[in-house]
Amino acid sequence: MAAPASSAPESHPGLAGAGQLMLLASWIGASAFLATVVAPAAFDVLPTREAAGALVGRALPAIFVAGIAVGFLVFALEFLGRRRPWMLARSIAVATAAVACAVAQLGIAPRIAELRGELSGPLASLALDDPQRVEFGRLHVMSVAALGVAILASFIALVLAALTLRSRGAR
C-alpha cells in the first residue's frame, strides 16, 4: 500500500513557485501603478505640489513595507519548494528588492520627513540653490532609485520563477 500523498508545500514545488509568482506580480503591479499612475496624477490634479507630495508620501510606506514582506515570503517559499534551477539568482534578486525597500523606508524616508519638518514654508517657495531644497531633491532621487531597483530586481525574480516553473512543467 502506498503512503498517502502529502499536501505540504515541499511535495508540490509548483505551489511554492506559483506563490512566488503571485506575490511578486502583485507587488510589482502595485508599485508600478503608484509610480506611473497615482504619483503623476496627484501632481496633475491636486491644488498644490505639497498636497500631491503628501499623498504620494503617505502611499509609499505601504509599498516599501510590502516589498520587504514580499521579499521575506518569496525567500521562504524558495526553500519550501526546493526548486533548484535559478535558485541563487532568484534569491539574490529577491534580497536586492527587499534591501532596496528597507533602505528607502528605514533610511531615506525618515530623512525626508525630518527635512520636511524643518522647512519654514512650502518646498517650492525655496530658491533652487537653497541647501534644504537641494537636499530634498537628492533624497527624492535616492527614494525613486530605490523603488526602481526594487521593481527591476522583483521583475528579474519573477521571470526566473516563471522560467523555473516552465522548465519543471516541461519534464
PDB file of C-alpha atoms in Angstrom:
ATOM      1  CA  MET A   1       0.000   0.000   0.000  1.00  0.00           C
ATOM      2  CA  ALA A   2       1.396   3.398  -0.994  1.00  0.00           C
ATOM      3  CA  ALA A   3       1.816   6.142   1.541  1.00  0.00           C
ATOM      4  CA  PRO A   4      -0.766   8.920   1.266  1.00  0.00           C
ATOM      5  CA  ALA A   5       0.390  11.925  -0.725  1.00  0.00           C
ATOM      6  CA  SER A   6       1.303  14.882   1.412  1.00  0.00           C
ATOM      7  CA  SER A   7      -0.150  18.281   0.653  1.00  0.00           C
ATOM      8  CA  ALA A   8       2.808  20.081   2.242  1.00  0.00           C
ATOM      9  CA  PRO A   9       4.385  22.781   0.047  1.00  0.00           C
ATOM     10  CA  GLU A  10       7.632  20.824  -0.342  1.00  0.00           C
ATOM     11  CA  SER A  11       5.737  17.995  -2.011  1.00  0.00           C
ATOM     12  CA  HIS A  12       4.286  20.492  -4.509  1.00  0.00           C
ATOM     13  CA  PRO A  13       7.150  22.623  -5.801  1.00  0.00           C
ATOM     14  CA  GLY A  14       4.776  24.189  -8.304  1.00  0.00           C
ATOM     15  CA  LEU A  15       2.684  25.544  -5.432  1.00  0.00           C
ATOM     16  CA  ALA A  16       5.678  27.383  -3.967  1.00  0.00           C
ATOM     17  CA  GLY A  17       6.563  28.710  -7.418  1.00  0.00           C
ATOM     18  CA  ALA A  18       3.004  29.856  -8.069  1.00  0.00           C
ATOM     19  CA  GLY A  19       3.042  31.607  -4.691  1.00  0.00           C
ATOM     20  CA  GLN A  20       6.241  33.398  -5.638  1.00  0.00           C
ATOM     21  CA  LEU A  21       4.758  34.476  -8.952  1.00  0.00           C
ATOM     22  CA  MET A  22       1.586  35.771  -7.297  1.00  0.00           C
ATOM     23  CA  LEU A  23       3.445  37.725  -4.603  1.00  0.00           C
ATOM     24  CA  LEU A  24       5.990  39.239  -6.964  1.00  0.00           C
ATOM     25  CA  ALA A  25       3.460  40.133  -9.668  1.00  0.00           C
ATOM     26  CA  SER A  26       1.127  41.734  -7.124  1.00  0.00           C
ATOM     27  CA  TRP A  27       3.873  43.847  -5.579  1.00  0.00           C
ATOM     28  CA  ILE A  28       5.318  44.863  -8.955  1.00  0.00           C
ATOM     29  CA  GLY A  29       1.842  45.838 -10.166  1.00  0.00           C
ATOM     30  CA  ALA A  30       1.059  47.909  -7.080  1.00  0.00           C
ATOM     31  CA  SER A  31       4.452  49.630  -7.166  1.00  0.00           C
ATOM     32  CA  ALA A  32       4.324  50.361 -10.875  1.00  0.00           C
ATOM     33  CA  PHE A  33       0.751  51.671 -10.551  1.00  0.00           C
ATOM     34  CA  LEU A  34       1.793  54.053  -7.776  1.00  0.00           C
ATOM     35  CA  ALA A  35       4.858  55.260  -9.676  1.00  0.00           C
ATOM     36  CA  THR A  36       3.337  55.591 -13.145  1.00  0.00           C
ATOM     37  CA  VAL A  37      -0.309  56.465 -12.466  1.00  0.00           C
ATOM     38  CA  VAL A  38      -1.009  57.665  -8.924  1.00  0.00           C
ATOM     39  CA  ALA A  39       2.021  59.938  -8.427  1.00  0.00           C
ATOM     40  CA  PRO A  40       1.777  61.746 -11.783  1.00  0.00           C
ATOM     41  CA  ALA A  41      -1.996  62.088 -11.406  1.00  0.00           C
ATOM     42  CA  ALA A  42      -1.624  63.528  -7.901  1.00  0.00           C
ATOM     43  CA  PHE A  43       0.783  66.190  -9.150  1.00  0.00           C
ATOM     44  CA  ASP A  44      -1.540  66.957 -12.078  1.00  0.00           C
ATOM     45  CA  VAL A  45      -4.860  67.303 -10.255  1.00  0.00           C
ATOM     46  CA  LEU A  46      -4.204  68.303  -6.649  1.00  0.00           C
ATOM     47  CA  PRO A  47      -4.109  72.045  -5.977  1.00  0.00           C
ATOM     48  CA  THR A  48      -0.546  72.158  -4.585  1.00  0.00           C
ATOM     49  CA  ARG A  49       2.650  70.197  -5.000  1.00  0.00           C
ATOM     50  CA  GLU A  50       2.728  69.843  -1.201  1.00  0.00           C
ATOM     51  CA  ALA A  51      -0.676  68.093  -1.235  1.00  0.00           C
ATOM     52  CA  ALA A  52       0.453  65.781  -4.037  1.00  0.00           C
ATOM     53  CA  GLY A  53       3.712  65.034  -2.241  1.00  0.00           C
ATOM     54  CA  ALA A  54       1.810  64.300   0.970  1.00  0.00           C
ATOM     55  CA  LEU A  55      -0.493  61.862  -0.841  1.00  0.00           C
ATOM     56  CA  VAL A  56       2.358  60.012  -2.528  1.00  0.00           C
ATOM     57  CA  GLY A  57       4.402  60.145   0.670  1.00  0.00           C
ATOM     58  CA  ARG A  58       1.508  58.544   2.521  1.00  0.00           C
ATOM     59  CA  ALA A  59       1.265  55.673  -0.005  1.00  0.00           C
ATOM     60  CA  LEU A  60       4.984  54.903  -0.329  1.00  0.00           C
ATOM     61  CA  PRO A  61       5.430  53.325   3.122  1.00  0.00           C
ATOM     62  CA  ALA A  62       2.801  50.710   2.257  1.00  0.00           C
ATOM     63  CA  ILE A  63       4.684  49.883  -0.941  1.00  0.00           C
ATOM     64  CA  PHE A  64       8.072  49.705   0.778  1.00  0.00           C
ATOM     65  CA  VAL A  65       6.881  47.675   3.776  1.00  0.00           C
ATOM     66  CA  ALA A  66       5.015  45.321   1.429  1.00  0.00           C
ATOM     67  CA  GLY A  67       8.215  44.983  -0.630  1.00  0.00           C
ATOM     68  CA  ILE A  68      10.127  43.912   2.461  1.00  0.00           C
ATOM     69  CA  ALA A  69       7.388  41.438   3.439  1.00  0.00           C
ATOM     70  CA  VAL A  70       7.110  40.030  -0.088  1.00  0.00           C
ATOM     71  CA  GLY A  71      10.882  39.601  -0.145  1.00  0.00           C
ATOM     72  CA  PHE A  72      10.803  37.531   3.049  1.00  0.00           C
ATOM     73  CA  LEU A  73       7.826  35.467   1.882  1.00  0.00           C
ATOM     74  CA  VAL A  74       9.289  34.755  -1.556  1.00  0.00           C
ATOM     75  CA  PHE A  75      12.614  33.859   0.032  1.00  0.00           C
ATOM     76  CA  ALA A  76      10.839  31.439   2.405  1.00  0.00           C
ATOM     77  CA  LEU A  77       8.925  29.882  -0.496  1.00  0.00           C
ATOM     78  CA  GLU A  78      12.237  29.414  -2.292  1.00  0.00           C
ATOM     79  CA  PHE A  79      13.278  26.871   0.312  1.00  0.00           C
ATOM     80  CA  LEU A  80       9.869  25.301   0.864  1.00  0.00           C
ATOM     81  CA  GLY A  81       9.563  24.499  -2.806  1.00  0.00           C
ATOM     82  CA  ARG A  82      13.067  23.073  -3.106  1.00  0.00           C
ATOM     83  CA  ARG A  83      13.266  24.362  -6.659  1.00  0.00           C
ATOM     84  CA  ARG A  84      16.930  24.381  -7.622  1.00  0.00           C
ATOM     85  CA  PRO A  85      17.114  25.887 -11.150  1.00  0.00           C
ATOM     86  CA  TRP A  86      17.975  29.600 -10.872  1.00  0.00           C
ATOM     87  CA  MET A  87      17.658  29.417  -7.068  1.00  0.00           C
ATOM     88  CA  LEU A  88      20.727  31.548  -6.288  1.00  0.00           C
ATOM     89  CA  ALA A  89      19.852  34.180  -8.895  1.00  0.00           C
ATOM     90  CA  ARG A  90      16.237  34.378  -7.659  1.00  0.00           C
ATOM     91  CA  SER A  91      17.415  34.654  -4.056  1.00  0.00           C
ATOM     92  CA  ILE A  92      19.830  37.467  -4.925  1.00  0.00           C
ATOM     93  CA  ALA A  93      17.137  39.323  -6.884  1.00  0.00           C
ATOM     94  CA  VAL A  94      14.591  38.995  -4.073  1.00  0.00           C
ATOM     95  CA  ALA A  95      17.146  40.050  -1.448  1.00  0.00           C
ATOM     96  CA  THR A  96      18.097  43.063  -3.580  1.00  0.00           C
ATOM     97  CA  ALA A  97      14.460  44.128  -3.841  1.00  0.00           C
ATOM     98  CA  ALA A  98      13.826  43.729  -0.111  1.00  0.00           C
ATOM     99  CA  VAL A  99      17.009  45.597   0.822  1.00  0.00           C
ATOM    100  CA  ALA A 100      16.167  48.445  -1.591  1.00  0.00           C
ATOM    101  CA  CYS A 101      12.720  48.751   0.021  1.00  0.00           C
ATOM    102  CA  ALA A 102      14.235  48.652   3.513  1.00  0.00           C
ATOM    103  CA  VAL A 103      16.781  51.345   2.648  1.00  0.00           C
ATOM    104  CA  ALA A 104      14.028  53.544   1.213  1.00  0.00           C
ATOM    105  CA  GLN A 105      11.621  53.037   4.113  1.00  0.00           C
ATOM    106  CA  LEU A 106      14.028  52.924   7.037  1.00  0.00           C
ATOM    107  CA  GLY A 107      16.842  55.146   5.779  1.00  0.00           C
ATOM    108  CA  ILE A 108      15.641  57.647   3.199  1.00  0.00           C
ATOM    109  CA  ALA A 109      12.000  58.247   4.213  1.00  0.00           C
ATOM    110  CA  PRO A 110      12.814  59.315   7.791  1.00  0.00           C
ATOM    111  CA  ARG A 111      15.377  61.794   6.462  1.00  0.00           C
ATOM    112  CA  ILE A 112      12.792  63.233   4.065  1.00  0.00           C
ATOM    113  CA  ALA A 113      10.246  63.528   6.898  1.00  0.00           C
ATOM    114  CA  GLU A 114      12.809  65.244   9.122  1.00  0.00           C
ATOM    115  CA  LEU A 115      13.703  67.680   6.352  1.00  0.00           C
ATOM    116  CA  ARG A 116      10.030  68.470   5.686  1.00  0.00           C
ATOM    117  CA  GLY A 117       9.581  69.194   9.390  1.00  0.00           C
ATOM    118  CA  GLU A 118      12.439  71.696   9.303  1.00  0.00           C
ATOM    119  CA  LEU A 119      11.029  73.675   6.356  1.00  0.00           C
ATOM    120  CA  SER A 120       9.591  77.067   7.216  1.00  0.00           C
ATOM    121  CA  GLY A 121       7.287  77.051   4.196  1.00  0.00           C
ATOM    122  CA  PRO A 122       6.454  75.118   1.034  1.00  0.00           C
ATOM    123  CA  LEU A 123       9.416  73.432  -0.618  1.00  0.00           C
ATOM    124  CA  ALA A 124       8.528  75.087  -3.936  1.00  0.00           C
ATOM    125  CA  SER A 125       8.960  78.529  -2.333  1.00  0.00           C
ATOM    126  CA  LEU A 126      12.641  77.887  -1.607  1.00  0.00           C
ATOM    127  CA  ALA A 127      15.303  79.081  -4.025  1.00  0.00           C
ATOM    128  CA  LEU A 128      16.578  76.397  -6.368  1.00  0.00           C
ATOM    129  CA  ASP A 129      20.012  76.531  -4.735  1.00  0.00           C
ATOM    130  CA  ASP A 130      18.693  76.521  -1.150  1.00  0.00           C
ATOM    131  CA  PRO A 131      20.503  73.742   0.762  1.00  0.00           C
ATOM    132  CA  GLN A 132      17.226  72.276   2.045  1.00  0.00           C
ATOM    133  CA  ARG A 133      15.725  72.139  -1.441  1.00  0.00           C
ATOM    134  CA  VAL A 134      18.911  70.617  -2.845  1.00  0.00           C
ATOM    135  CA  GLU A 135      18.957  68.006  -0.060  1.00  0.00           C
ATOM    136  CA  PHE A 136      15.281  67.193  -0.639  1.00  0.00           C
ATOM    137  CA  GLY A 137      15.973  66.719  -4.340  1.00  0.00           C
ATOM    138  CA  ARG A 138      18.883  64.402  -3.563  1.00  0.00           C
ATOM    139  CA  LEU A 139      16.797  62.323  -1.148  1.00  0.00           C
ATOM    140  CA  HIS A 140      13.890  62.193  -3.593  1.00  0.00           C
ATOM    141  CA  VAL A 141      16.182  60.876  -6.338  1.00  0.00           C
ATOM    142  CA  MET A 142      17.517  58.249  -3.931  1.00  0.00           C
ATOM    143  CA  SER A 143      13.975  57.165  -2.999  1.00  0.00           C
ATOM    144  CA  VAL A 144      12.895  56.911  -6.635  1.00  0.00           C
ATOM    145  CA  ALA A 145      16.077  54.975  -7.439  1.00  0.00           C
ATOM    146  CA  ALA A 146      15.466  52.558  -4.560  1.00  0.00           C
ATOM    147  CA  LEU A 147      11.933  51.903  -5.806  1.00  0.00           C
ATOM    148  CA  GLY A 148      13.241  51.419  -9.340  1.00  0.00           C
ATOM    149  CA  VAL A 149      15.889  48.953  -8.176  1.00  0.00           C
ATOM    150  CA  ALA A 150      13.276  47.052  -6.143  1.00  0.00           C
ATOM    151  CA  ILE A 151      10.874  46.850  -9.097  1.00  0.00           C
ATOM    152  CA  LEU A 152      13.617  45.745 -11.501  1.00  0.00           C
ATOM    153  CA  ALA A 153      15.003  43.137  -9.089  1.00  0.00           C
ATOM    154  CA  SER A 154      11.485  41.832  -8.410  1.00  0.00           C
ATOM    155  CA  PHE A 155      10.824  41.583 -12.128  1.00  0.00           C
ATOM    156  CA  ILE A 156      14.026  39.580 -12.588  1.00  0.00           C
ATOM    157  CA  ALA A 157      12.957  37.262  -9.751  1.00  0.00           C
ATOM    158  CA  LEU A 158       9.502  36.946 -11.339  1.00  0.00           C
ATOM    159  CA  VAL A 159      10.948  35.968 -14.725  1.00  0.00           C
ATOM    160  CA  LEU A 160      13.314  33.457 -13.134  1.00  0.00           C
ATOM    161  CA  ALA A 161      10.469  31.939 -11.085  1.00  0.00           C
ATOM    162  CA  ALA A 162       8.359  31.628 -14.241  1.00  0.00           C
ATOM    163  CA  LEU A 163      11.249  30.010 -16.127  1.00  0.00           C
ATOM    164  CA  THR A 164      11.736  27.517 -13.296  1.00  0.00           C
ATOM    165  CA  LEU A 165       8.057  26.592 -13.289  1.00  0.00           C
ATOM    166  CA  ARG A 166       8.100  26.272 -17.070  1.00  0.00           C
ATOM    167  CA  SER A 167      11.158  24.014 -17.032  1.00  0.00           C
ATOM    168  CA  ARG A 168       9.558  21.823 -14.332  1.00  0.00           C
ATOM    169  CA  GLY A 169       6.325  21.596 -16.305  1.00  0.00           C
ATOM    170  CA  ALA A 170       8.161  20.535 -19.460  1.00  0.00           C
ATOM    171  CA  ARG A 171       9.627  17.445 -17.785  1.00  0.00           C
TER     172      ARG A 171
END
